[in-house]
Amino acid sequence: MKFISTRGGLQVDCASKAIAKGLSDDGGLFVPEKFPLVSLDDISQLCSKDYAERACFVIHKFLEEYDYNDLLSACKNSYSKFEDCDAAPLVKLDDKLFIMELFHGPTLAFKDVALTLLPYLLRKGCDYSGVQQDVLILTATSGDTGKAALEGFKDAEGIKIIVFYPSEGVSDMQKLQMCTQEGGNVNVVAIKGNFDDCQTAVKNIFTSQEIREKLLEKNVVLSSANSMNFGRLVPQVSYYFSAYADLVNSNEIKLGDKVNFVVPTGNFGNILAGYYAKQMGLPIDKLVCASNSNNVLTEFFANGTYDTNREFFKTISPSMDILISSNLERLIFELSGRDAELTKTRMQELKEVNKYTISDSEFNQLKKEFFADYTEEEDCLETIDEVFEEYGYLLDTHTSVAFNTAKNFVEYTKNDKAVVILSTASPYKFAHDVLSAIYEKAPKDAFKCADKLFELTATPIPEQILELKNKERRFNKIIDKTETLEEVLNFVK
Ligand SMILES: *Cc1c(COP(=O)(O)O)cnc(C)c1O
């Protein structure tokens, strides 16, 4: 299958090349030339398969040149790192309300679903597309991608990885997880600024011809572990199918019934994967885009203008503290009828005047597929408390944003179909804020908060959190955003 750039400058003849490159040279994102279709019959067959088999089936639709059985072993290997080998178990809260728990992997966030598999996809991708150089993975993170990518790529042969995170923009546990990372090929650096600064710095390095040539002299090519990379996105498409199959299996829905998915959104990768699943034929009614106080997406869905001229808030759901949602570019490319020139112009406008507006007909299309809302900090905390009271279920701060939005969605639209909320992180990654939601005197220390949370809720503390306590801190560097390039060049020396 061919892959094309959303900005029209480049086309590659297979997924491997798109994955090996990460980002197109013109700054655009790679998208499949067309969406492969999955029939209800196919979905019915997925029902009797395990998670790895379902994932392989969906992923291979895009990654046709990958050997099916080899890909299947890779999926089995990746998802064996999750509890019960299931990357996306469903929990039923009531007749219409379900939580898809995506956080049972090595680093306790949904990013693991893709990043446990990406090293394989990338290595094979380089083989298939004839890349001989070493690969440097450049990653900007709002907290969870960084750790999941480090864990996925640590000690991978021929690959180095450097992660940039906003120095004040991640939770204590997230920071500790990254700074204690093991492996001889990893580097972790804090940037003074927010996630957008990190992401922009990384994108600038990617799109500079000069830097690329410099790196090539050292026998290094760049790739990305961010959801800009199609290889990050495609494993995420699978769990929408898996959740649907689980609902059919447990007789909650009949094959062909439509369901809604509610997604706590930052860079628009997770929810875009849902949109792709829908394009492939999964019976999805609405995709619900849940934001925190950085509600630039909510406004876009309300009036058709994407406008980042606004204050940036540091919230208790830091992985969603993003104003420039990279993957929205893939959506507006689809909405425009795949008009690369127009998409390019809009991205140029976004860069120059920080906003762009879509047409009325695009806007109407958008409204058909999506519902969007946002949740303020107070409501986020209150939701954690209420949901624990009502269901005995402990939400993390990001999933709480989604839960509150799900409630508003059902109230406002009277939609009567099943609602699946994507749970993106373990509550223990955000122990302090989650505890403050249900207990007045949350201590400062994150581990004490974790202990107290366990005492109050009996929700088991994941091993990965307990282990962190005694790990050596290996990375402490903080740099200015203007120093990122130098840091990269030093790292590949
Ligand atoms: C990354 C992340 C999100 C946002 O996902 P996007 O794909 O960037 O929209 C939400 N919640 C958590 C816990 C995350 O780590």
GROMACS .gro file of N, CA and C in nm, residues 51 54-55 58-59 79 82 86-90 100-103 109-114 232-246 261 263-264 269-274 277 282 284 420 422-424:
model
  159
   51TYR      N    1  -0.606  -1.099   2.184
   51TYR     CA    2  -0.572  -0.962   2.149
   51TYR      C    3  -0.464  -0.953   2.042
   54ARG      N    4  -0.600  -1.031   1.700
   54ARG     CA    5  -0.684  -0.921   1.650
   54ARG      C    6  -0.594  -0.806   1.601
   55ALA      N    7  -0.494  -0.775   1.682
   55ALA     CA    8  -0.404  -0.663   1.647
   55ALA      C    9  -0.335  -0.692   1.515
   58VAL      N   10  -0.560  -0.643   1.207
   58VAL     CA   11  -0.587  -0.503   1.172
   58VAL      C   12  -0.460  -0.435   1.118
   59ILE      N   13  -0.349  -0.457   1.185
   59ILE     CA   14  -0.224  -0.389   1.145
   59ILE      C   15  -0.181  -0.433   1.005
   79TYR      N   16   0.242  -0.810   2.333
   79TYR     CA   17   0.126  -0.808   2.423
   79TYR      C   18   0.137  -0.909   2.536
   82PHE      N   19   0.172  -0.739   2.869
   82PHE     CA   20   0.054  -0.683   2.936
   82PHE      C   21  -0.009  -0.790   3.026
   86ASP      N   22  -0.355  -0.917   2.743
   86ASP     CA   23  -0.463  -0.839   2.683
   86ASP      C   24  -0.430  -0.690   2.699
   87ALA      N   25  -0.408  -0.622   2.587
   87ALA     CA   26  -0.370  -0.481   2.594
   87ALA      C   27  -0.491  -0.390   2.616
   88ALA      N   28  -0.613  -0.446   2.604
   88ALA     CA   29  -0.730  -0.358   2.610
   88ALA      C   30  -0.853  -0.424   2.674
   89PRO      N   31  -0.838  -0.471   2.798
   89PRO     CA   32  -0.955  -0.534   2.862
   89PRO      C   33  -1.067  -0.432   2.887
   90LEU      N   34  -1.191  -0.480   2.877
   90LEU     CA   35  -1.307  -0.394   2.901
   90LEU      C   36  -1.362  -0.419   3.041
  100MET      N   37  -1.240   0.091   2.868
  100MET     CA   38  -1.136   0.010   2.804
  100MET      C   39  -1.004   0.046   2.870
  101GLU      N   40  -0.948  -0.046   2.945
  101GLU     CA   41  -0.826  -0.018   3.022
  101GLU      C   42  -0.702  -0.045   2.938
  102LEU      N   43  -0.637   0.063   2.899
  102LEU     CA   44  -0.523   0.051   2.809
  102LEU      C   45  -0.389   0.066   2.881
  103PHE      N   46  -0.394   0.054   3.015
  103PHE     CA   47  -0.274   0.092   3.092
  103PHE      C   48  -0.207  -0.025   3.165
  109ALA      N   49   0.074   0.332   3.079
  109ALA     CA   50  -0.008   0.426   3.001
  109ALA      C   51  -0.040   0.362   2.866
  110PHE      N   52  -0.141   0.414   2.797
  110PHE     CA   53  -0.184   0.350   2.673
  110PHE      C   54  -0.077   0.354   2.565
  111LYS      N   55   0.020   0.442   2.580
  111LYS     CA   56   0.127   0.452   2.481
  111LYS      C   57   0.200   0.318   2.463
  112ASP      N   58   0.198   0.234   2.567
  112ASP     CA   59   0.263   0.103   2.559
  112ASP      C   60   0.204   0.015   2.449
  113VAL      N   61   0.076   0.032   2.420
  113VAL     CA   62   0.013  -0.056   2.321
  113VAL      C   63   0.086  -0.043   2.187
  114ALA      N   64   0.124   0.080   2.153
  114ALA     CA   65   0.196   0.100   2.028
  114ALA      C   66   0.347   0.086   2.046
  232ARG      N   67   0.320   0.436   1.504
  232ARG     CA   68   0.267   0.458   1.638
  232ARG      C   69   0.114   0.450   1.635
  233LEU      N   70   0.061   0.496   1.524
  233LEU     CA   71  -0.084   0.508   1.513
  233LEU      C   72  -0.151   0.374   1.490
  234VAL      N   73  -0.091   0.294   1.402
  234VAL     CA   74  -0.161   0.175   1.353
  234VAL      C   75  -0.190   0.070   1.462
  235PRO      N   76  -0.100   0.049   1.560
  235PRO     CA   77  -0.138  -0.046   1.664
  235PRO      C   78  -0.256   0.004   1.749
  236GLN      N   79  -0.276   0.136   1.748
  236GLN     CA   80  -0.385   0.192   1.825
  236GLN      C   81  -0.521   0.171   1.757
  237VAL      N   82  -0.519   0.152   1.627
  237VAL     CA   83  -0.645   0.127   1.557
  237VAL      C   84  -0.704  -0.006   1.605
  238SER      N   85  -0.614  -0.100   1.638
  238SER     CA   86  -0.657  -0.235   1.673
  238SER      C   87  -0.750  -0.241   1.793
  239TYR      N   88  -0.721  -0.159   1.896
  239TYR     CA   89  -0.800  -0.180   2.017
  239TYR      C   90  -0.945  -0.134   2.005
  240TYR      N   91  -0.972  -0.050   1.908
  240TYR     CA   92  -1.114  -0.016   1.884
  240TYR      C   93  -1.188  -0.141   1.836
  241PHE      N   94  -1.122  -0.216   1.748
  241PHE     CA   95  -1.183  -0.341   1.700
  241PHE      C   96  -1.195  -0.442   1.813
  242SER      N   97  -1.090  -0.447   1.896
  242SER     CA   98  -1.090  -0.544   2.005
  242SER      C   99  -1.203  -0.517   2.105
  243ALA      N  100  -1.222  -0.389   2.138
  243ALA     CA  101  -1.330  -0.354   2.232
  243ALA      C  102  -1.464  -0.394   2.173
  244TYR      N  103  -1.479  -0.368   2.044
  244TYR     CA  104  -1.605  -0.402   1.978
  244TYR      C  105  -1.630  -0.553   1.984
  245ALA      N  106  -1.524  -0.629   1.955
  245ALA     CA  107  -1.536  -0.775   1.958
  245ALA      C  108  -1.572  -0.822   2.099
  246ASP      N  109  -1.511  -0.762   2.199
  246ASP     CA  110  -1.543  -0.799   2.337
  246ASP      C  111  -1.690  -0.771   2.371
  261PHE      N  112  -1.718   0.594   2.127
  261PHE     CA  113  -1.592   0.590   2.200
  261PHE      C  114  -1.558   0.730   2.250
  263VAL      N  115  -1.264   0.965   2.413
  263VAL     CA  116  -1.118   0.960   2.417
  263VAL      C  117  -1.059   1.086   2.480
  264PRO      N  118  -0.983   1.068   2.589
  264PRO     CA  119  -0.914   1.184   2.647
  264PRO      C  120  -0.801   1.224   2.552
  269GLY      N  121  -0.381   1.169   1.856
  269GLY     CA  122  -0.341   1.042   1.797
  269GLY      C  123  -0.440   0.932   1.829
  270ASN      N  124  -0.474   0.921   1.956
  270ASN     CA  125  -0.561   0.814   2.000
  270ASN      C  126  -0.697   0.821   1.932
  271ILE      N  127  -0.757   0.937   1.932
  271ILE     CA  128  -0.892   0.950   1.874
  271ILE      C  129  -0.886   0.937   1.721
  272LEU      N  130  -0.776   0.980   1.661
  272LEU     CA  131  -0.762   0.964   1.516
  272LEU      C  132  -0.759   0.815   1.480
  273ALA      N  133  -0.696   0.735   1.565
  273ALA     CA  134  -0.695   0.590   1.542
  273ALA      C  135  -0.839   0.537   1.540
  274GLY      N  136  -0.925   0.593   1.625
  274GLY     CA  137  -1.066   0.556   1.625
  274GLY      C  138  -1.134   0.597   1.495
  277ALA      N  139  -1.040   0.353   1.239
  277ALA     CA  140  -1.116   0.228   1.257
  277ALA      C  141  -1.254   0.243   1.194
  282LEU      N  142  -1.557  -0.020   1.106
  282LEU     CA  143  -1.605  -0.053   1.241
  282LEU      C  144  -1.729   0.032   1.272
  284ILE      N  145  -1.895   0.256   1.438
  284ILE     CA  146  -1.881   0.357   1.543
  284ILE      C  147  -1.985   0.465   1.518
  420VAL      N  148  -1.801   0.353   2.525
  420VAL     CA  149  -1.674   0.299   2.574
  420VAL      C  150  -1.578   0.414   2.599
  422LEU      N  151  -1.208   0.534   2.688
  422LEU     CA  152  -1.070   0.485   2.683
  422LEU      C  153  -0.996   0.534   2.806
  423SER      N  154  -0.951   0.439   2.886
  423SER     CA  155  -0.874   0.474   3.005
  423SER      C  156  -0.726   0.467   2.970
  424THR      N  157  -0.659   0.582   2.982
  424THR     CA  158  -0.527   0.594   2.922
  424THR      C  159  -0.410   0.578   3.019
   0.00000   0.00000   0.00000
